[in-house]
Short mmCIF file of C-alpha atoms in Angstrom, two decimals:
data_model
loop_
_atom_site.label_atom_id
_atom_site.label_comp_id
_atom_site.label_asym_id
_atom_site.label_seq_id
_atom_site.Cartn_x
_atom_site.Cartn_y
_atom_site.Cartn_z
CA UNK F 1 -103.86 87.81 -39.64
CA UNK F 2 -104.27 90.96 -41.86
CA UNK F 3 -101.58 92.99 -40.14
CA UNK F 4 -99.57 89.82 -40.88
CA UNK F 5 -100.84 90.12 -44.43
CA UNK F 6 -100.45 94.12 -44.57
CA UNK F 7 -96.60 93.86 -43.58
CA UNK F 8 -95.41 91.54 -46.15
CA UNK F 9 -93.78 92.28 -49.46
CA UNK F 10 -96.04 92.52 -52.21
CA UNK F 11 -93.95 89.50 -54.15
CA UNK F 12 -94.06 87.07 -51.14
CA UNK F 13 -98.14 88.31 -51.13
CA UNK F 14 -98.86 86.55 -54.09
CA UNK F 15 -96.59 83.76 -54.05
CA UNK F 16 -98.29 82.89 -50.29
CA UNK F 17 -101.91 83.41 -52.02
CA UNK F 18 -100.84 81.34 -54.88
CA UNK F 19 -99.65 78.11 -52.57
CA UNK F 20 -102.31 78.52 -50.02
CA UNK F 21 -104.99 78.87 -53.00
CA UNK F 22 -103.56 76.26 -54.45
CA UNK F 23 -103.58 73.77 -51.67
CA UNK F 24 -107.68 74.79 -50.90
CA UNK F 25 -108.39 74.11 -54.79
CA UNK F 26 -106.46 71.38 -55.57
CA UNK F 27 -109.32 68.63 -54.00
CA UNK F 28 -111.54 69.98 -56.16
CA UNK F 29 -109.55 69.72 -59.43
CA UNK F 30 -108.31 66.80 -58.73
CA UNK F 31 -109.46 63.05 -58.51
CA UNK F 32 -109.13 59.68 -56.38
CA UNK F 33 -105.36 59.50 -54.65
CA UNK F 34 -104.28 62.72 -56.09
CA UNK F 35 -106.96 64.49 -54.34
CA UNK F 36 -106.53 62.42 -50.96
CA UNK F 37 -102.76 63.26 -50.91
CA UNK F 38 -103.62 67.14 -51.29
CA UNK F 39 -106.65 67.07 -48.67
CA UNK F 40 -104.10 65.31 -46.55
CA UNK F 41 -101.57 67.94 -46.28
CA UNK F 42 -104.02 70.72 -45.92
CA UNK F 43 -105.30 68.59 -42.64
CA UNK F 44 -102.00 68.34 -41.48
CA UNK F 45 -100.86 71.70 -42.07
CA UNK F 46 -103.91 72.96 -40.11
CA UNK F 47 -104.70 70.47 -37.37
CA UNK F 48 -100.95 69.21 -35.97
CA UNK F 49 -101.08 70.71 -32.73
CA UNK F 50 -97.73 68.49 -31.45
CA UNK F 51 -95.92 71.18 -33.72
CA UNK F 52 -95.04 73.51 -30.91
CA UNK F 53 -92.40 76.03 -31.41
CA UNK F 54 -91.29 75.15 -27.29
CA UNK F 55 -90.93 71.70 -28.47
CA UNK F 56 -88.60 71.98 -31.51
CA UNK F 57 -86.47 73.81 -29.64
CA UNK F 58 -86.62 72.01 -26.93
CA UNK F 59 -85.41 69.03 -29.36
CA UNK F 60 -82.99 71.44 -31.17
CA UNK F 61 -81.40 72.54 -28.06
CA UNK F 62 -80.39 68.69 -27.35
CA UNK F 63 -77.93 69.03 -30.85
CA UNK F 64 -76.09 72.34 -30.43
CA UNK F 65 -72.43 72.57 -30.27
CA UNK F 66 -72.58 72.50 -26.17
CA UNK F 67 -74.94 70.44 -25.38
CA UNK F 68 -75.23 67.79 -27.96
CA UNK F 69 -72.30 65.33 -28.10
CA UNK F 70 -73.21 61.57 -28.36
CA UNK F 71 -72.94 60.76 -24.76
CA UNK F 72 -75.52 63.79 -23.26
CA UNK F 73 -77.78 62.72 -26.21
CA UNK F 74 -78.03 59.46 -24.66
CA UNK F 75 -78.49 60.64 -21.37
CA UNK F 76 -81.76 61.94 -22.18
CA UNK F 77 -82.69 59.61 -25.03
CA UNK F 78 -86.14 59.06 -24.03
CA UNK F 79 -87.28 62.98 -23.87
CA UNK F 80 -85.47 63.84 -27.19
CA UNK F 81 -87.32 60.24 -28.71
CA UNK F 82 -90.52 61.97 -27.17
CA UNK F 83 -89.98 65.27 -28.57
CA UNK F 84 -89.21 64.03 -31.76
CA UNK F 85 -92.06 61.84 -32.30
CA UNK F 86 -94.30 64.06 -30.45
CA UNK F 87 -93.28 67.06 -33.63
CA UNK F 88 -92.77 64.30 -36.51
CA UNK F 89 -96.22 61.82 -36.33
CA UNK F 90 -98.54 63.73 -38.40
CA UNK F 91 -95.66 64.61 -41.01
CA UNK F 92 -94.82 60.54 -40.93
CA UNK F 93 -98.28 59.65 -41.45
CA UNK F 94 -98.61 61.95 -44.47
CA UNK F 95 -95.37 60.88 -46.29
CA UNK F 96 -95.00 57.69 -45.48
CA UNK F 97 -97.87 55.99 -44.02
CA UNK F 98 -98.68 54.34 -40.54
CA UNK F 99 -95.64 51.87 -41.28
CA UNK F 100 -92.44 53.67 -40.04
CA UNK F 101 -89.95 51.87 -42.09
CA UNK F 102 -87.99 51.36 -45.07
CA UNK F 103 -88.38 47.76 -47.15
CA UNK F 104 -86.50 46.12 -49.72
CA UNK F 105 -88.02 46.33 -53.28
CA UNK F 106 -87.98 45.25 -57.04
CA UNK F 107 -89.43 46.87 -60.37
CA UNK F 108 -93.13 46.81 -60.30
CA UNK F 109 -93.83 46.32 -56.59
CA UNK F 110 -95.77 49.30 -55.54
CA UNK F 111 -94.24 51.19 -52.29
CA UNK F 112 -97.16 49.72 -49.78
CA UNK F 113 -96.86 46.36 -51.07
CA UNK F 114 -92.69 46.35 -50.12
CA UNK F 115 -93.56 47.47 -46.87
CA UNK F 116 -96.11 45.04 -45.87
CA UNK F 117 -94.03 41.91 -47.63
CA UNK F 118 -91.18 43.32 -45.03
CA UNK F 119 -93.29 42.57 -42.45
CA UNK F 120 -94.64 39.21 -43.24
CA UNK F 121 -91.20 37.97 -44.04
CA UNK F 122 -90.43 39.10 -40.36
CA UNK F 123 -93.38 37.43 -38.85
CA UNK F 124 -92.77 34.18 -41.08
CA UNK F 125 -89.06 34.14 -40.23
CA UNK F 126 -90.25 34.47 -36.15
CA UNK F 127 -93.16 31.70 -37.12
CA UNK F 128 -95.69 33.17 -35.30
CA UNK F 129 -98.68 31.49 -34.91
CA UNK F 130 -102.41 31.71 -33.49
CA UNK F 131 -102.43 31.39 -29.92
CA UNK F 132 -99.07 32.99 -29.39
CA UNK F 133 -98.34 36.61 -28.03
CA UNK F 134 -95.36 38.96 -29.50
CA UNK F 135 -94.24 42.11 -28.64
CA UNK F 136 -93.21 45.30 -30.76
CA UNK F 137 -90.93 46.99 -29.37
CA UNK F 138 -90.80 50.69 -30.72
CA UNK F 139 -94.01 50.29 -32.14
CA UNK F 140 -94.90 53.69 -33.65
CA UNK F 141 -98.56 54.00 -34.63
CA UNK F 142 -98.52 49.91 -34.94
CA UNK F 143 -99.24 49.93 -38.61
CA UNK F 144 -96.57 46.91 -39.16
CA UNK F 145 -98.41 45.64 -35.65
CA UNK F 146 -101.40 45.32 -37.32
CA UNK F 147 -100.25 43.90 -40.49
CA UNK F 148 -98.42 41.49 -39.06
CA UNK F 149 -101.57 39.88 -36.66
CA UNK F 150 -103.81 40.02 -39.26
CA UNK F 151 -100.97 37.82 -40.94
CA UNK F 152 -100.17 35.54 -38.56
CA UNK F 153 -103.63 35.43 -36.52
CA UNK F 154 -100.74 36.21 -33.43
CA UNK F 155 -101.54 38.44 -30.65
CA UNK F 156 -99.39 41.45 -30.79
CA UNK F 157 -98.37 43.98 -27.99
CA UNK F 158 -97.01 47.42 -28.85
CA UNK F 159 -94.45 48.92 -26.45
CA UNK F 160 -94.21 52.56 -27.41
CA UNK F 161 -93.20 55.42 -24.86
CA UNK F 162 -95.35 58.33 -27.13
CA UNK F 163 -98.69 58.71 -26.00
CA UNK F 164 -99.48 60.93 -29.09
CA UNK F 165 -98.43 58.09 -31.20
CA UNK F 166 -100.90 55.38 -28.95
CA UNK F 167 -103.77 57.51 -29.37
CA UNK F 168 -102.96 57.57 -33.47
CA UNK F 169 -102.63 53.08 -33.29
CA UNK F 170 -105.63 52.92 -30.88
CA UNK F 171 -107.56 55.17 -33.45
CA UNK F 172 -106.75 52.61 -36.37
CA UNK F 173 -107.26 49.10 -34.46
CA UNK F 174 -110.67 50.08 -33.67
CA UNK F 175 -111.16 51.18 -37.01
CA UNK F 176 -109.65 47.91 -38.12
CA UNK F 177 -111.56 45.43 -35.66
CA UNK F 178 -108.26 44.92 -34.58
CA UNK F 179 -108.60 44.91 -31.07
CA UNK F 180 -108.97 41.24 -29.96
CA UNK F 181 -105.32 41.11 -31.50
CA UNK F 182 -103.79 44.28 -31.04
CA UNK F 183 -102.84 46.19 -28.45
CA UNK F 184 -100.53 49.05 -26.19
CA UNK F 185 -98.76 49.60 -23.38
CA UNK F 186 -97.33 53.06 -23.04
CA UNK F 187 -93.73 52.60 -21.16
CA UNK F 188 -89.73 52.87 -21.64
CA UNK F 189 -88.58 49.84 -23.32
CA UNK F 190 -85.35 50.36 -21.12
CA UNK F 191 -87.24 49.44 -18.28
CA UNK F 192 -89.95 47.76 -19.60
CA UNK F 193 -93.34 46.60 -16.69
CA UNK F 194 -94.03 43.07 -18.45
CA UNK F 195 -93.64 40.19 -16.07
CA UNK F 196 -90.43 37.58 -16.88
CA UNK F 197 -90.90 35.19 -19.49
CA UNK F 198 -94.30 36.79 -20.84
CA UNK F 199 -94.00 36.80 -24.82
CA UNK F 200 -93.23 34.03 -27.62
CA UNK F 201 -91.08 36.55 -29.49
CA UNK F 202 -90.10 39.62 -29.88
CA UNK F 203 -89.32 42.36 -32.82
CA UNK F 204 -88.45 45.80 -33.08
CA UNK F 205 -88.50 47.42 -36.77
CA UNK F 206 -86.27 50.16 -37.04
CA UNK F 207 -86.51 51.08 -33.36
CA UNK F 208 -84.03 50.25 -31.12
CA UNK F 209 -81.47 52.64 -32.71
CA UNK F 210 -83.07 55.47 -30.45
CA UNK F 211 -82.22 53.46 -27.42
CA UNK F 212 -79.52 55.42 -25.34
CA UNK F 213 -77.30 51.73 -25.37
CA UNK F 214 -78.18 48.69 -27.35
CA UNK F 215 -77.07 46.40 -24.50
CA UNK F 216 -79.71 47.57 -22.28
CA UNK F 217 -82.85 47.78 -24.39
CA UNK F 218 -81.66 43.73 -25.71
CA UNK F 219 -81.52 42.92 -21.71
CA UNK F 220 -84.86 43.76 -21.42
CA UNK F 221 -86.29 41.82 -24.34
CA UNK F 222 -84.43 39.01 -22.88
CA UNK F 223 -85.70 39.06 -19.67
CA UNK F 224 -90.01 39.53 -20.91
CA UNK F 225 -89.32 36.66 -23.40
CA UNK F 226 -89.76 33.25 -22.76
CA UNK F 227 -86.94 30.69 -22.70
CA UNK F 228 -87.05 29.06 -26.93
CA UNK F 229 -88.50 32.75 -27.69
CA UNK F 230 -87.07 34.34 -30.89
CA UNK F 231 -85.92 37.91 -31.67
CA UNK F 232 -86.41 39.72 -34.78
CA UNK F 233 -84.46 42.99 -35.48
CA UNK F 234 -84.62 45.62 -38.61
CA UNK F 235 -81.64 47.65 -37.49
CA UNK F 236 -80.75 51.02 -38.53
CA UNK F 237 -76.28 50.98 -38.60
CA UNK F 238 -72.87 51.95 -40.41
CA UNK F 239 -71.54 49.48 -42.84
CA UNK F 240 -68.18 48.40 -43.59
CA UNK F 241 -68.12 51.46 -46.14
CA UNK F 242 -68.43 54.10 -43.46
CA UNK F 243 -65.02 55.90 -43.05
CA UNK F 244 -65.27 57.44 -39.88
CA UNK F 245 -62.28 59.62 -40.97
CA UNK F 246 -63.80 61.30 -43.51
CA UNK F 247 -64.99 64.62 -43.13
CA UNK F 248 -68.04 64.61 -45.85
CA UNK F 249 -69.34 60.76 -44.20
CA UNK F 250 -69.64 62.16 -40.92
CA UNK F 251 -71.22 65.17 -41.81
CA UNK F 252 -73.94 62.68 -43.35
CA UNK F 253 -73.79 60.47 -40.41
CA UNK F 254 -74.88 63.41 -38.12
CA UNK F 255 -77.50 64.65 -40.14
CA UNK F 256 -79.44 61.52 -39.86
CA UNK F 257 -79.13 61.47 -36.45
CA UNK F 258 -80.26 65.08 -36.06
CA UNK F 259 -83.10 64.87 -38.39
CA UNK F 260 -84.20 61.12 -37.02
CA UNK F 261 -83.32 61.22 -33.18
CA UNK F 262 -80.40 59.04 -32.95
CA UNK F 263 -78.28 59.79 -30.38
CA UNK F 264 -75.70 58.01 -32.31
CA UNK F 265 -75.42 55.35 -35.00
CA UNK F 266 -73.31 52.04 -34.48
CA UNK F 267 -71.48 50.01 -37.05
CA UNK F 268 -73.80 46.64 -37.01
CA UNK F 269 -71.22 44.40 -35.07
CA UNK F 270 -72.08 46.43 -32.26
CA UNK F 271 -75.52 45.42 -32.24
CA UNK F 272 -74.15 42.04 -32.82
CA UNK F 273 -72.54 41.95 -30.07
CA UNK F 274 -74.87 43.46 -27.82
CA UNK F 275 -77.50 41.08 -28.39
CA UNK F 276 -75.10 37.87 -27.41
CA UNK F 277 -73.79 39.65 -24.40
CA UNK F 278 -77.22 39.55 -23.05
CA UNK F 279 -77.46 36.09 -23.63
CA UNK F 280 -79.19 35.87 -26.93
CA UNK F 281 -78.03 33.15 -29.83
CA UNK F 282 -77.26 34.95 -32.70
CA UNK F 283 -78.94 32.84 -35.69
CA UNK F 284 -78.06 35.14 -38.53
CA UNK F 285 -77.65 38.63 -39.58
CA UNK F 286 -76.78 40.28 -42.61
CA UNK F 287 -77.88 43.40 -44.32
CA UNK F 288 -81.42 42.79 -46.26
CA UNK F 289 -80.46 46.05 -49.00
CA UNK F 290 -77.06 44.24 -49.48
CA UNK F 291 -78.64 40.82 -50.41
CA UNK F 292 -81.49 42.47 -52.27
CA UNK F 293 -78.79 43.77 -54.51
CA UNK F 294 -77.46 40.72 -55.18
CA UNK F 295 -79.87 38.32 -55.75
CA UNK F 296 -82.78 41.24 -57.38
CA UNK F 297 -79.96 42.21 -59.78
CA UNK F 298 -81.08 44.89 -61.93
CA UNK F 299 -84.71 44.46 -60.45
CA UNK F 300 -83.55 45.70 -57.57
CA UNK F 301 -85.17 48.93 -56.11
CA UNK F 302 -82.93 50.65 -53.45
CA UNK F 303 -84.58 51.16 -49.87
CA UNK F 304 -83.66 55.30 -50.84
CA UNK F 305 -85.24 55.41 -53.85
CA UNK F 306 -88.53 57.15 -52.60
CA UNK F 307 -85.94 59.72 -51.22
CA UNK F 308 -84.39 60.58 -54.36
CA UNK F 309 -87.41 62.40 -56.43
CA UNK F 310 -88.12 60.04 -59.34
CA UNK F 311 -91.33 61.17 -59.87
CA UNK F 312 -94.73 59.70 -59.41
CA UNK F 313 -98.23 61.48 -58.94
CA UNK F 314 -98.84 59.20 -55.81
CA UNK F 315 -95.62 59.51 -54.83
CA UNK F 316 -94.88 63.11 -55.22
CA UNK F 317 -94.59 63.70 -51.94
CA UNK F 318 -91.96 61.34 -51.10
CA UNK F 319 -89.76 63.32 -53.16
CA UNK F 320 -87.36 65.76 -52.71
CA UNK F 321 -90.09 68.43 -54.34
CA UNK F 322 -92.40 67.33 -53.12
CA UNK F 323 -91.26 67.51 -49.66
CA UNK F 324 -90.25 70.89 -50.42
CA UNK F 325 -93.69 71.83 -51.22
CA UNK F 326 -95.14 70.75 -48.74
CA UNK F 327 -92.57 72.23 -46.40
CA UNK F 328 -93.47 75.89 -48.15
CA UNK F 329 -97.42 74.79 -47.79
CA UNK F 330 -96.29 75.03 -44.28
CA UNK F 331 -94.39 77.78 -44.01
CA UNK F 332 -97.08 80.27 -45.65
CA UNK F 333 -100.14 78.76 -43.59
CA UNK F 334 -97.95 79.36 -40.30
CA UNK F 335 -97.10 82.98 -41.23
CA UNK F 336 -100.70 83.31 -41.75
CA UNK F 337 -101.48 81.52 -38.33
CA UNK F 338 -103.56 78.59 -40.16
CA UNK F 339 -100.49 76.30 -38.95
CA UNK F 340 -99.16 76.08 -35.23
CA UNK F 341 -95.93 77.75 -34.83
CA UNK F 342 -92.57 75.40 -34.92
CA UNK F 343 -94.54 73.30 -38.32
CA UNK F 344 -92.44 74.72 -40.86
CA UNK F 345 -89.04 74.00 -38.25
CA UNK F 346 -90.57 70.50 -38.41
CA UNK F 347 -90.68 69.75 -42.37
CA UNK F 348 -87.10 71.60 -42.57
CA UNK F 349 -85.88 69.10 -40.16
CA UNK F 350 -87.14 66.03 -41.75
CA UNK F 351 -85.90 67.17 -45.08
CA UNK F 352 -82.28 67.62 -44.21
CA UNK F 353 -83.05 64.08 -42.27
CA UNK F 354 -84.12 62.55 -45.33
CA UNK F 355 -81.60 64.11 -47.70
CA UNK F 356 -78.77 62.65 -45.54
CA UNK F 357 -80.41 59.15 -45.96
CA UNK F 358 -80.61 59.47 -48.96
CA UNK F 359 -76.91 60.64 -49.79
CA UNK F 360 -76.04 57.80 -47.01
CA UNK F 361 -78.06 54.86 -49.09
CA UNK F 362 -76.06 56.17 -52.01
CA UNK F 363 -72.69 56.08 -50.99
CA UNK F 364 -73.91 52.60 -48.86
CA UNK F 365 -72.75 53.73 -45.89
CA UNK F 366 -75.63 52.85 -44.01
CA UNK F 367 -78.81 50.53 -43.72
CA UNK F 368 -81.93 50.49 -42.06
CA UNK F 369 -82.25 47.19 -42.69
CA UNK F 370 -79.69 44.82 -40.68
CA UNK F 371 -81.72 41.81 -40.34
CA UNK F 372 -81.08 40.04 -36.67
CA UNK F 373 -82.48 36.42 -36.08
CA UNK F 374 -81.83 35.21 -32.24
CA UNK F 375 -83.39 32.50 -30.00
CA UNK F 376 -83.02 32.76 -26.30
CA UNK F 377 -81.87 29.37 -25.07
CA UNK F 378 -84.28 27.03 -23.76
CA UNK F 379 -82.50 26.46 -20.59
CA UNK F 380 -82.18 30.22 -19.87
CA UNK F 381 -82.43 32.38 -16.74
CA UNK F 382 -84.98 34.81 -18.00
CA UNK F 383 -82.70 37.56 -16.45
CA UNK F 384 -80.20 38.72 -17.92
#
């Protein structure tokens, strides 16, 4: 540590004193949230031991120029999905919360509250009820899990291939009293071990755009769900504004799949499709941030806006400088060995991630929000 200290310039000495002395004090000067969100980035900073250096590498290796084409992405979407989430949890949790997603908002709905009314309107529009079981497919830490059995009174399963990511949900529904409602099954949700015809329904919130093919990770939600069983998607995809010829659009495309492992995003009537080729019927679809637009008007709240830095003192860290600080927290308390190595790699790769969203929202070249309402027909072979 204090060779470390001895070899630096004396300029970067006190600017790393400064932001490290900074993030110690600032608890203590300040109150309520404020001082939550700074304790909470000085436990993350010191205490995410997925941030590996061998692992975001590993993960980085998967997107150079020879190895990282679409098609070998896909090939080995479940280890780069596992890498990712295995560097990005902690980072998630801090910026965003236990509820991996974006949500549709209007002017005076606080962030939390758009994300949890996202998630009741997808358990209302699936009708779940007491007494019957759904599964989440993708489920991250289950934070929209949880909100949506405590809503519905449903039993909810979370499929989710991270083990990091089940200890984090496990954590929280015990916390919760959750667990008579909630639970996990670590597995690949290409080749999922439910029985046939096991679930009501079946959702998957921003998730299935890491599978390596749509048609194969819809086959199996077919197959586990029983025969009058809906399907619920939030889909992350290219809109009709995408120009795949232009230079600038793919450049955008590419960094969101780089900084949020996707081996490659679809336009939506690919996902369209792929869902009736398994068998589904398709009941509706459109794109939620398109409609929101519409009908909210000038009340409307883009699903970027969090990305773009208009400035709150809760939601600093959602924004562009705030991310920035907290990515240069990082880098000085892993120079100084109070961070593992690979954590500053981390926040560098979520910010160009979350830059390119944001430029993509913009320009409305993509959503993460392509609503998908199927049934599976009552008269169905359960496989596919």
């Amino acid at each position: 540590f204090f060779s470390r200290v001895h070899k630096m310039p004396l300029a970067w000495k006190y600017i790393s004193l400064f932001v490290v002395l900074s993030a110690m004090a600032a608890p203590y000067v300040l109150q309520s949230e404020a001082m939550a969100m700074y304790g909470d980035v000085f436990t993350l900073i010191t205490s995410n031991v997925n941030a590996g250096r061998e692992t975001i590498e590993e993960y980085s290796r998967h997107w150079n120029a020879e190895e990282g084409s679409p098609g070998a992405r896909a090939s080995r979407a479940q280890i780069l999905t596992n890498h990712y989430y295995d560097l990005v949890t902690d980072f998630y949790e801090y910026g965003w919360g236990q509820s991996f997603h974006f949500a549709p908002r209007f002017k005076g709905e606080a962030f939390d509250a758009s994300l949890a009314r996202h998630e009741h309107w997808l358990a209302a529009k699936l009708n779940l009820k007491p007494g019957m079981k759904a599964l989440d497919v993708g489920c991250g830490v289950g934070g929209p899990m949880r909100t949506i059995a405590r809503f519905s009174d449903s039993q909810v399963v979370g499929l989710n291939n991270n083990q990091y990511q089940i200890q984090r949900g496990e954590r929280a529904v015990n916390q919760e009293s959750l667990g008579h409602l909630c639970s996990f099954v670590h597995g690949d949700f290409m080749n999922m071990s439910f029985a046939d015809e096991t679930f009501d329904a079946a959702y998957a919130i921003e998730a299935t755009c890491h599978a390596p093919n749509r048609v194969g990770v819809f086959s199996e939600m077919y197959r586990v769900m029983k025969p009058g069983g809906t399907l619920g998607l939030y889909e992350w995809v290219m809109t009709n504004e995408y120009n795949n010829q232009s230079s600038e659009q793919q450049a955008i495309k590419l960094g969101i799949e780089h900084g949020d492992s996707i081996a490659e995003l679809p336009h939506w009537s690919v996902v369209v499709d792929a869902i009736k080729e398994v068998g589904f019927e398709v009941v509706e679809h459109f794109d939620i941030a398109e409609r929101a637009a519409k009908t909210q008007g000038p009340f409307n709240v883009p699903w970027y806006r969090p990305l773009e830095g208009h400035f709150t003192l809760t939601g600093f860290k959602h924004t562009p400088i705030g991310r920035m600080c907290t990515a240069y927290m990082v880098r000085s308390l892993e120079f100084f060995g109070l961070a593992p190595k690979g954590s500053y790699a981390t926040a560098m790769m979520l910010e160009d991630g979350a830059k390119n969203l944001m430029l993509g929202g913009q320009k409305e070249i993509i959503t993460p929000m392509y609503w998908v309402l199927a049934k599976k027909p009552v008269d169905a072979n359960s496989k596919a």
